[in-house]
CSV table of C-alpha atoms in Angstrom, one decimal:
chain,number,residue,atom,x,y,z
A,2,MET,CA,-8.8,19.1,-9.8
A,3,SER,CA,-5.5,19.8,-7.5
A,4,LYS,CA,-3.6,17.3,-5.6
A,5,VAL,CA,-5.1,18.3,-2.6
A,6,GLY,CA,-8.7,18.1,-3.8
A,7,ALA,CA,-7.9,14.6,-5.2
A,8,VAL,CA,-6.3,13.4,-1.8
A,9,LEU,CA,-8.8,14.8,0.2
A,10,GLY,CA,-11.8,13.6,-2.0
A,11,ILE,CA,-10.1,9.8,-1.7
A,12,LEU,CA,-10.5,10.1,2.3
A,13,ASN,CA,-13.9,11.5,2.2
A,14,ASP,CA,-15.5,9.3,-0.3
A,15,ASN,CA,-13.7,6.0,1.7
A,16,PHE,CA,-15.6,7.7,5.0
A,17,GLU,CA,-18.8,8.0,3.4
A,18,LYS,CA,-18.7,4.4,1.7
A,19,ARG,CA,-16.5,2.6,4.0
A,20,LYS,CA,-16.5,4.5,7.6
A,21,THR,CA,-13.1,5.1,7.5
A,22,VAL,CA,-10.1,6.9,5.7
A,23,PHE,CA,-7.9,4.0,5.7
A,24,SER,CA,-9.1,0.5,4.9
A,25,VAL,CA,-7.9,-1.9,7.7
A,26,PRO,CA,-9.4,-5.3,8.0
A,27,GLU,CA,-12.0,-5.4,11.2
A,28,LYS,CA,-9.9,-8.2,12.4
A,29,SER,CA,-6.6,-6.0,12.6
A,30,LEU,CA,-8.6,-3.6,14.3
A,31,VAL,CA,-9.9,-5.4,17.2
A,32,SER,CA,-7.1,-8.3,17.6
A,33,TRP,CA,-5.4,-6.3,20.3
A,34,ALA,CA,-8.1,-7.4,22.6
A,35,LYS,CA,-8.1,-11.1,21.6
A,36,ASP,CA,-6.7,-12.7,25.2
A,37,LEU,CA,-7.9,-10.0,27.3
A,38,ASN,CA,-11.4,-11.1,27.7
A,39,ILE,CA,-13.0,-7.9,27.8
A,40,LYS,CA,-16.5,-7.3,28.3
A,41,LYS,CA,-18.8,-6.0,25.1
A,42,GLY,CA,-20.1,-2.6,25.8
A,43,THR,CA,-20.7,-1.6,29.5
A,44,GLU,CA,-21.2,1.6,31.4
A,45,THR,CA,-17.5,2.6,31.0
A,46,ILE,CA,-15.8,1.6,27.8
A,47,ILE,CA,-12.2,2.1,26.6
A,48,TYR,CA,-12.5,3.7,23.0
A,49,THR,CA,-9.2,3.1,20.7
A,50,GLY,CA,-10.7,5.4,17.8
A,51,HIS,CA,-8.5,2.8,15.5
A,52,MET,CA,-5.8,5.2,15.8
A,53,TYR,CA,-2.9,3.2,17.3
A,54,GLN,CA,-4.2,0.3,14.5
A,55,LEU,CA,-4.3,2.7,11.8
A,56,MET,CA,-0.4,3.5,12.4
A,57,PRO,CA,1.2,0.5,10.4
A,58,ILE,CA,-0.8,1.4,7.4
A,59,THR,CA,-0.2,5.1,7.8
A,60,LYS,CA,3.4,4.6,7.9
A,61,SER,CA,3.6,2.4,4.7
A,62,ALA,CA,1.1,4.5,2.8
A,63,THR,CA,3.1,7.7,4.1
A,64,ASN,CA,6.6,6.2,2.8
A,65,LEU,CA,4.7,5.4,-0.3
A,66,TYR,CA,3.2,8.6,-0.9
A,67,GLU,CA,6.6,10.8,0.2
A,68,ASN,CA,8.1,8.9,-3.1
A,69,LEU,CA,5.3,9.7,-5.3
A,70,GLU,CA,4.7,13.4,-4.0
A,71,GLU,CA,6.8,15.2,-6.5
A,72,SER,CA,6.8,12.8,-9.5
A,73,THR,CA,4.6,12.8,-12.4
A,74,LEU,CA,2.4,10.1,-11.2
A,75,MET,CA,0.8,12.2,-8.7
A,76,LYS,CA,-1.0,14.1,-11.8
A,77,LEU,CA,-3.0,10.8,-11.8
A,78,ALA,CA,-4.4,11.4,-8.6
A,79,PRO,CA,-7.8,12.7,-9.6
A,80,VAL,CA,-8.0,9.6,-11.6
A,81,GLY,CA,-7.0,7.9,-8.7
A,82,ARG,CA,-10.1,9.3,-6.7
A,83,ILE,CA,-12.6,8.0,-9.6
A,84,VAL,CA,-11.1,4.7,-9.2
A,85,ASN,CA,-11.3,4.7,-5.6
A,86,LYS,CA,-15.1,4.9,-5.7
A,87,PHE,CA,-15.0,1.0,-7.1
A,88,ILE,CA,-11.7,0.0,-5.6
A,89,ASP,CA,-10.4,0.6,-2.1
A,90,LEU,CA,-7.0,2.3,-3.1
A,91,SER,CA,-5.9,2.2,0.6
A,92,SER,CA,-6.5,-1.6,0.9
A,93,MET,CA,-4.3,-1.6,-2.2
A,94,SER,CA,-1.5,0.3,-0.9
A,95,LYS,CA,-1.2,-2.3,1.7
A,96,PHE,CA,-0.1,-4.3,-0.7
A,97,ALA,CA,2.2,-1.8,-2.4
A,98,ALA,CA,3.8,-1.0,0.9
A,99,LYS,CA,3.1,-3.8,3.3
A,100,PRO,CA,2.7,-2.6,6.7
A,101,ASP,CA,5.7,-3.9,9.1
A,102,LYS,CA,4.5,-7.0,11.0
A,103,SER,CA,6.7,-5.4,14.3
A,104,GLU,CA,4.4,-2.1,13.9
A,105,GLU,CA,1.5,-4.2,14.2
A,106,GLU,CA,2.8,-5.8,16.9
A,107,ARG,CA,4.1,-2.9,18.8
A,108,SER,CA,0.5,-0.7,18.2
A,109,ASN,CA,-1.4,-3.8,19.7
A,110,ARG,CA,0.9,-4.0,22.7
A,111,CYS,CA,0.2,-0.1,23.4
A,112,LEU,CA,-3.3,-0.8,23.8
A,113,GLN,CA,-2.7,-3.9,25.8
A,114,ASN,CA,-0.7,-2.0,27.9
A,115,ILE,CA,-3.4,0.8,28.3
A,116,TYR,CA,-6.2,-1.3,29.2
A,117,LYS,CA,-3.9,-3.7,31.8
A,118,LEU,CA,-3.0,-0.4,33.4
A,119,LEU,CA,-6.9,0.8,33.8
A,120,LYS,CA,-7.6,-2.8,35.0
A,121,TYR,CA,-4.5,-2.1,37.6
A,122,ALA,CA,-6.1,1.2,38.5
A,123,GLY,CA,-9.4,-0.4,39.4
A,124,VAL,CA,-11.3,0.3,36.1
A,125,GLU,CA,-13.3,-2.4,34.5
A,126,ALA,CA,-13.3,-1.2,31.1
A,127,GLY,CA,-15.6,-2.7,28.3
A,128,TYR,CA,-15.1,-2.6,24.4
A,129,LEU,CA,-17.2,-2.1,21.7
A,130,TYR,CA,-15.3,-4.5,19.6
A,131,GLU,CA,-16.2,-4.2,15.6
A,132,ASP,CA,-19.0,-1.7,16.7
A,133,GLU,CA,-16.2,1.0,17.5
A,134,LEU,CA,-16.0,3.8,14.7
A,135,TYR,CA,-13.3,5.8,13.4
A,136,VAL,CA,-14.1,9.4,14.4
A,137,GLY,CA,-13.0,11.3,11.4
A,138,THR,CA,-10.2,13.6,12.7
A,139,LEU,CA,-8.2,13.8,9.3
A,140,LEU,CA,-11.3,14.8,7.8
A,141,TYR,CA,-12.5,17.4,10.7
A,142,ASP,CA,-9.0,19.0,10.7
A,143,ASN,CA,-9.4,19.4,6.7
A,144,GLY,CA,-12.6,21.2,7.1
A,145,ILE,CA,-14.9,18.4,6.1
A,146,ASP,CA,-17.4,18.3,8.4
A,147,GLU,CA,-20.7,17.3,6.8
A,148,PRO,CA,-20.2,13.6,6.8
A,149,LEU,CA,-19.2,13.7,10.6
A,150,ILE,CA,-22.7,14.7,11.8
A,151,ASN,CA,-24.0,11.1,10.6
A,152,GLN,CA,-20.8,9.6,11.9
A,153,ALA,CA,-21.7,10.8,15.6
A,154,LYS,CA,-25.4,10.3,14.9
A,155,ILE,CA,-24.7,6.5,14.4
A,156,LEU,CA,-22.1,6.3,17.3
A,157,ASN,CA,-24.6,7.9,19.5
A,158,LYS,CA,-26.6,5.1,18.7
A,159,ILE,CA,-24.1,2.3,18.8
A,160,LEU,CA,-23.4,3.8,22.6
A,161,LYS,CA,-26.9,4.3,23.9
A,162,GLU,CA,-27.7,0.6,22.7
A,163,ASN,CA,-24.7,-0.4,24.9
A,164,ASN,CA,-25.6,1.5,27.6
A,165,VAL,CA,-22.5,3.6,27.7
A,166,LYS,CA,-21.8,6.5,29.8
A,167,ASN,CA,-18.2,6.9,30.4
A,168,ILE,CA,-15.4,6.6,27.5
A,169,ILE,CA,-11.8,6.4,28.2
A,170,THR,CA,-9.9,7.3,25.0
A,171,VAL,CA,-6.1,6.2,24.3
A,172,ASP,CA,-4.7,8.9,22.0
A,173,PRO,CA,-5.3,12.7,21.9
A,174,HIS,CA,-7.1,13.2,19.0
A,175,THR,CA,-10.1,10.9,19.8
A,176,THR,CA,-10.0,12.7,23.2
A,177,HIS,CA,-10.9,15.5,21.6
A,178,MET,CA,-13.4,14.9,18.7
A,179,LEU,CA,-15.4,12.7,21.5
A,180,ARG,CA,-15.1,15.5,24.4
A,181,LYS,CA,-15.5,18.7,22.3
A,182,VAL,CA,-16.3,18.4,18.5
A,183,TYR,CA,-18.9,15.6,18.8
A,184,LYS,CA,-20.8,17.4,21.4
A,185,LYS,CA,-20.8,20.6,19.2
A,186,ILE,CA,-22.0,19.0,16.1
A,187,LEU,CA,-24.5,16.6,18.0
A,188,PRO,CA,-25.6,18.4,21.2
A,189,GLU,CA,-27.2,14.9,22.2
A,190,PHE,CA,-23.8,13.3,22.4
A,191,ASP,CA,-23.3,13.9,26.1
A,192,TYR,CA,-20.6,11.2,27.6
A,193,GLU,CA,-18.0,11.8,30.1
A,194,VAL,CA,-14.9,11.6,27.9
A,195,LYS,CA,-11.4,11.1,29.6
A,196,ASN,CA,-7.9,10.2,28.1
A,197,TYR,CA,-6.5,7.5,29.7
A,198,ILE,CA,-3.5,9.2,31.5
A,199,GLU,CA,-6.0,11.7,33.0
A,200,VAL,CA,-7.7,8.3,34.6
A,201,LEU,CA,-4.9,6.9,35.9
A,202,TYR,CA,-3.8,10.2,37.5
A,203,GLU,CA,-7.2,10.4,39.2
A,204,LYS,CA,-6.7,6.9,40.4
A,205,LYS,CA,-3.2,7.6,42.2
A,206,ILE,CA,-2.1,4.5,40.8
A,207,LYS,CA,1.1,3.1,43.0
A,208,PRO,CA,4.2,1.8,40.9
A,209,GLN,CA,5.4,-1.7,41.3
A,210,ASN,CA,8.8,-0.9,40.1
A,211,LYS,CA,10.7,2.3,40.6
A,212,LEU,CA,12.4,3.0,37.5
A,213,ASP,CA,15.8,4.8,37.4
A,214,MET,CA,15.7,6.5,34.1
A,215,ILE,CA,16.0,10.5,32.5
A,216,VAL,CA,13.3,10.6,30.2
A,217,ALA,CA,12.4,13.7,27.5
A,218,ILE,CA,8.6,14.4,27.3
A,219,HIS,CA,7.3,15.5,24.1
A,220,ASP,CA,3.6,16.8,24.8
A,221,SER,CA,1.3,16.3,22.0
A,222,CYS,CA,-0.1,19.6,20.6
A,223,VAL,CA,-4.0,18.4,21.2
A,224,LEU,CA,-3.3,16.8,24.4
A,225,ALA,CA,-1.5,20.0,25.8
A,226,ARG,CA,-3.3,22.8,23.9
A,227,TYR,CA,-6.5,21.7,23.1
A,228,GLU,CA,-7.2,19.7,26.3
A,229,GLU,CA,-5.0,21.0,28.7
A,230,VAL,CA,-3.5,17.7,29.9
A,231,ILE,CA,0.0,18.6,31.0
A,232,GLU,CA,0.6,17.7,34.5
A,233,GLU,CA,-0.7,14.5,34.7
A,234,PRO,CA,1.8,12.4,32.8
A,235,ARG,CA,4.5,14.2,34.4
A,236,ALA,CA,3.0,13.1,37.8
A,237,LEU,CA,2.6,9.6,36.7
A,238,LEU,CA,6.5,9.8,35.6
A,239,LYS,CA,7.5,11.1,38.5
A,240,ASN,CA,5.8,8.8,40.8
A,241,ALA,CA,7.7,6.0,39.0
A,242,GLY,CA,11.0,7.5,40.0
A,243,ILE,CA,11.5,8.5,36.6
A,244,ASN,CA,13.4,11.7,36.3
A,245,TYR,CA,11.9,13.7,33.2
A,246,VAL,CA,13.3,16.7,31.2
A,247,GLU,CA,11.9,19.0,28.8
A,248,PRO,CA,12.9,20.4,25.7
A,249,GLU,CA,12.4,24.5,25.4
A,250,LEU,CA,9.4,24.1,23.6
A,251,SER,CA,7.0,22.1,26.1
A,252,ARG,CA,4.1,22.1,28.1
A,253,LYS,CA,1.5,24.9,26.3
A,254,LEU,CA,4.5,25.6,23.9
A,255,THR,CA,5.0,22.3,23.0
A,256,HIS,CA,6.4,22.0,19.1
A,257,CYS,CA,4.1,19.7,16.8
A,258,CYS,CA,5.7,16.6,15.5
A,259,GLY,CA,4.6,17.3,12.0
A,260,GLY,CA,2.1,14.3,11.6
A,261,PRO,CA,-1.2,16.5,11.0
A,262,ILE,CA,0.2,17.0,7.6
A,263,GLU,CA,1.6,13.7,6.4
A,264,SER,CA,-1.5,12.5,4.3
A,265,LEU,CA,-1.2,15.6,2.1
A,266,PHE,CA,2.6,16.7,2.3
A,267,PRO,CA,4.9,14.1,3.6
A,268,LYS,CA,8.0,15.4,3.0
A,269,LYS,CA,7.4,18.8,4.7
A,270,ALA,CA,5.6,16.5,7.6
A,271,LYS,CA,9.2,14.8,7.9
A,272,GLU,CA,11.0,18.3,8.1
A,273,ILE,CA,9.3,19.3,11.0
A,274,ALA,CA,9.3,16.1,12.6
A,275,SER,CA,12.9,15.7,12.1
A,276,LYS,CA,14.0,19.5,13.9
A,277,ARG,CA,11.7,18.5,16.9
A,278,ALA,CA,13.1,14.8,17.2
A,279,ASN,CA,16.5,16.6,17.2
A,280,ASP,CA,15.7,18.9,20.0
A,281,LEU,CA,14.3,16.1,22.1
A,282,LEU,CA,17.4,13.8,21.7
A,283,THR,CA,19.6,16.6,23.2
A,284,CYS,CA,17.7,16.5,26.3
A,285,SER,CA,18.0,12.4,26.6
A,286,ASN,CA,18.3,9.3,24.7
A,287,VAL,CA,14.8,8.2,25.9
A,288,VAL,CA,11.9,10.6,24.7
A,289,THR,CA,8.2,9.6,25.7
A,290,THR,CA,5.2,10.8,23.4
A,291,MET,CA,1.8,10.3,24.3
A,292,CYS,CA,-0.1,10.4,20.7
A,293,PRO,CA,0.4,7.6,18.1
A,294,ILE,CA,0.8,10.2,15.5
A,295,CYS,CA,3.8,11.7,17.4
A,296,LEU,CA,5.5,8.4,18.3
A,297,LEU,CA,5.0,7.4,14.2
A,298,ASN,CA,6.4,10.9,12.8
A,299,LEU,CA,9.2,11.7,15.3
A,300,LYS,CA,10.7,7.9,15.3
A,301,GLU,CA,10.5,7.8,11.3
A,302,SER,CA,12.5,11.0,11.0
A,303,THR,CA,15.5,9.9,12.9
A,304,PRO,CA,18.0,7.0,12.8
A,305,LEU,CA,17.7,6.9,16.4
A,306,LYS,CA,14.2,5.3,16.0
A,307,ASP,CA,14.6,3.3,19.3
A,308,SER,CA,15.0,6.0,21.4
A,309,PHE,CA,11.1,6.7,21.1
A,310,LEU,CA,8.8,5.3,23.4
A,311,ASP,CA,4.8,5.6,23.9
A,312,LEU,CA,4.0,6.5,27.4
A,313,SER,CA,2.3,3.7,28.0
A,314,GLU,CA,5.0,1.6,27.0
A,315,ILE,CA,7.0,3.4,30.0
A,316,LEU,CA,4.0,3.1,32.5
A,317,ALA,CA,3.5,-0.6,31.9
A,318,LYS,CA,7.0,-1.3,32.8
A,319,ALA,CA,6.7,1.0,36.1
A,320,TYR,CA,3.2,0.0,37.5
A,321,LEU,CA,2.4,-3.5,36.0
B,12,MET,CA,-5.8,43.9,-10.3
B,13,ILE,CA,-8.1,42.9,-7.5
B,14,LYS,CA,-11.2,41.0,-8.2
B,15,VAL,CA,-13.3,41.5,-5.1
B,16,ASN,CA,-15.7,38.8,-4.0
B,17,SER,CA,-18.1,40.7,-1.6
B,18,GLY,CA,-19.9,37.5,-0.6
B,19,LEU,CA,-16.9,35.5,0.2
B,20,ILE,CA,-17.1,36.2,4.1
B,21,ASP,CA,-20.6,35.1,4.2
B,22,LYS,CA,-19.6,31.3,2.5
B,23,ILE,CA,-16.5,31.1,5.1
B,24,LYS,CA,-18.1,32.4,8.3
B,25,ILE,CA,-20.8,29.7,8.6
B,26,SER,CA,-20.0,29.3,12.2
B,27,GLU,CA,-19.5,31.9,15.1
B,28,ASP,CA,-16.5,30.8,15.7
B,29,PHE,CA,-15.0,32.4,12.7
B,30,ASN,CA,-13.2,35.8,14.0
B,31,ALA,CA,-10.9,37.0,11.5
B,32,SER,CA,-11.9,40.4,11.9
B,33,ALA,CA,-10.7,40.5,15.8
B,34,CYS,CA,-7.2,40.0,14.1
B,35,PHE,CA,-5.1,43.4,14.5
B,36,ASN,CA,-2.3,42.4,12.3
B,37,CYS,CA,0.4,42.4,15.0
B,38,GLY,CA,2.3,39.3,13.2
B,39,THR,CA,2.9,37.9,16.8
B,40,CYS,CA,1.2,34.5,15.8
B,41,SER,CA,4.0,33.4,13.0
B,42,ALA,CA,6.9,33.8,15.7
B,43,LEU,CA,7.1,30.1,16.5
B,44,CYS,CA,5.1,28.6,13.9
B,45,PRO,CA,6.2,25.1,13.1
B,46,VAL,CA,5.9,25.1,9.4
B,47,GLY,CA,7.0,29.0,8.9
B,48,PHE,CA,3.8,29.5,7.1
B,49,ASP,CA,4.6,31.7,4.2
B,50,ILE,CA,1.3,33.4,4.0
B,51,LEU,CA,0.6,34.7,7.6
B,52,PRO,CA,-2.6,33.8,9.2
B,53,ARG,CA,-2.9,38.0,9.1
B,54,LYS,CA,-2.6,38.2,5.8
B,55,LEU,CA,-4.8,35.3,4.8
B,56,PHE,CA,-7.3,36.8,7.0
B,57,ARG,CA,-7.0,40.0,5.2
B,58,TYR,CA,-7.5,38.4,2.0
B,59,VAL,CA,-10.9,36.9,3.2
B,60,LEU,CA,-12.1,39.9,4.6
B,61,LEU,CA,-11.3,41.6,1.5
B,62,GLY,CA,-13.3,39.3,-0.6
B,63,GLU,CA,-9.9,38.4,-2.6
B,64,GLU,CA,-10.8,34.9,-3.4
B,65,GLU,CA,-8.2,34.2,-6.1
B,66,LYS,CA,-5.4,35.1,-3.7
B,67,ILE,CA,-7.2,32.8,-1.6
B,68,LEU,CA,-7.0,30.1,-4.4
B,69,GLU,CA,-3.5,30.6,-5.1
B,70,SER,CA,-2.6,29.7,-1.3
B,71,THR,CA,-4.6,26.2,-1.2
B,72,ASP,CA,-1.6,24.4,-0.6
B,73,GLN,CA,-0.3,26.4,2.1
B,74,ILE,CA,-3.4,26.9,3.8
B,75,PHE,CA,-3.8,23.1,3.8
B,76,SER,CA,-0.2,22.7,5.2
B,77,CYS,CA,-1.3,24.3,8.3
B,78,LEU,CA,-0.7,21.7,11.1
B,79,LEU,CA,-3.8,23.5,13.2
B,80,CYS,CA,-1.3,22.9,16.2
B,81,ARG,CA,-2.7,26.2,18.1
B,82,MET,CA,1.1,27.5,18.7
B,83,CYS,CA,-0.4,30.4,16.9
B,84,GLU,CA,-3.1,31.0,19.2
B,85,GLU,CA,-1.3,30.4,22.3
B,86,GLN,CA,0.8,33.7,21.5
B,87,CYS,CA,-2.2,35.8,20.0
B,88,PRO,CA,-2.9,38.9,21.9
B,89,HIS,CA,-6.5,39.4,20.5
B,90,ASP,CA,-7.7,35.8,21.1
B,91,VAL,CA,-8.3,35.2,17.5
B,92,ASN,CA,-9.7,31.8,16.8
B,93,ILE,CA,-6.7,31.2,14.2
B,94,THR,CA,-7.0,27.4,13.6
B,95,GLU,CA,-10.6,27.4,13.5
B,96,ASN,CA,-11.1,30.2,10.9
B,97,ILE,CA,-8.2,28.0,9.1
B,98,ARG,CA,-10.0,25.0,9.1
B,99,LEU,CA,-13.2,27.0,8.1
B,100,ILE,CA,-11.6,28.6,5.3
B,101,ARG,CA,-10.7,25.0,4.2
B,102,ASN,CA,-14.2,23.9,4.6
B,103,TYR,CA,-15.1,26.7,2.1
B,104,LEU,CA,-12.4,25.6,-0.3
B,105,ALA,CA,-13.3,21.7,0.0
B,106,LYS,CA,-16.7,22.0,-0.7
B,107,SER,CA,-16.9,25.0,-3.3
B,108,LYS,CA,-13.2,24.8,-5.0
B,109,LEU,CA,-11.7,21.7,-4.6
B,110,GLY,CA,-15.0,19.0,-5.6
B,111,VAL,CA,-14.3,17.1,-2.0
């Protein structure tokens, strides 16, 4: 079995057995919502897809894997798949390379910002808490479709039980999966799905503070090319007085952050991220991303980590 | 020597979205590819259409190193579903060759 087969096999086995690709305790997945008194379910919900919450563990697992990638230990990857059927290896990697507490807090803060921004825009969104499911982007992108059909059916049932009609997503990948892919693999999966950036733009929210700053925009491939959400984040930034600048490759020609291959080829992913980060940093020393995967990959590829901010972090400063 | 598997295309083309035959080999797709994909999509699609299964297997790492970022599709003058084609080739490899 090849290295690719072994790694994908572990992710797939986790998904089939544990409904997710990396194991993160349920408590960590929902802790961002702890003090916000969000209703369970309701017609309109915020859907995190676990993406922000997965980033701290992804970072530690990727760092670990990057060191192993070309070592002889990788020959043991097929054995790892067999072991993983009985012992959850992704939860073991948490101990081998512990997720950074500050990364966990930052992910939670981003989600809280998004929820508060929606509330400020007049949107009362509920949340599914522990019933929310990871949507399987990592598997789908790698051509593993079959287990997703079952996941789509389970999620559809949960949404129906909670009388959900509108879903507000927080990251581009979950937006695409729920808006296009799930609808394709399960025709009855019929909900209005919008990314939070689209919702804030439609609601024409007014800033509380005008920010005098120059921000370089990094468009997400999925948001800009797959979902054609391009003008909305720009309008929100401009409305808050922010002078945004763009690298040569932006909008529909945005350059990928390298993130989609971080699980299989972390070194190559980092090379791509580093090139993109340099391009962005030549435009401004503050860069905004709109996807947790882009944020993680770009900031981890450069010593200037503090230059990278999630869009929700900037919008919170301007609008809340 | 090329060992042709004439049934390969039917195994990969499980969806109507697979349209590798629309590619007319112009190479525009690779102009801005962030990975610098060594095996160009046009070459990969030829292998599939010709049933050169061994060549596809040899290229497994490269096929899975595509970012599916769609930069290539943005450039493609013939509306080839490049990323979906690659995803469906991955589907075939994962199911039939990688034991996933």
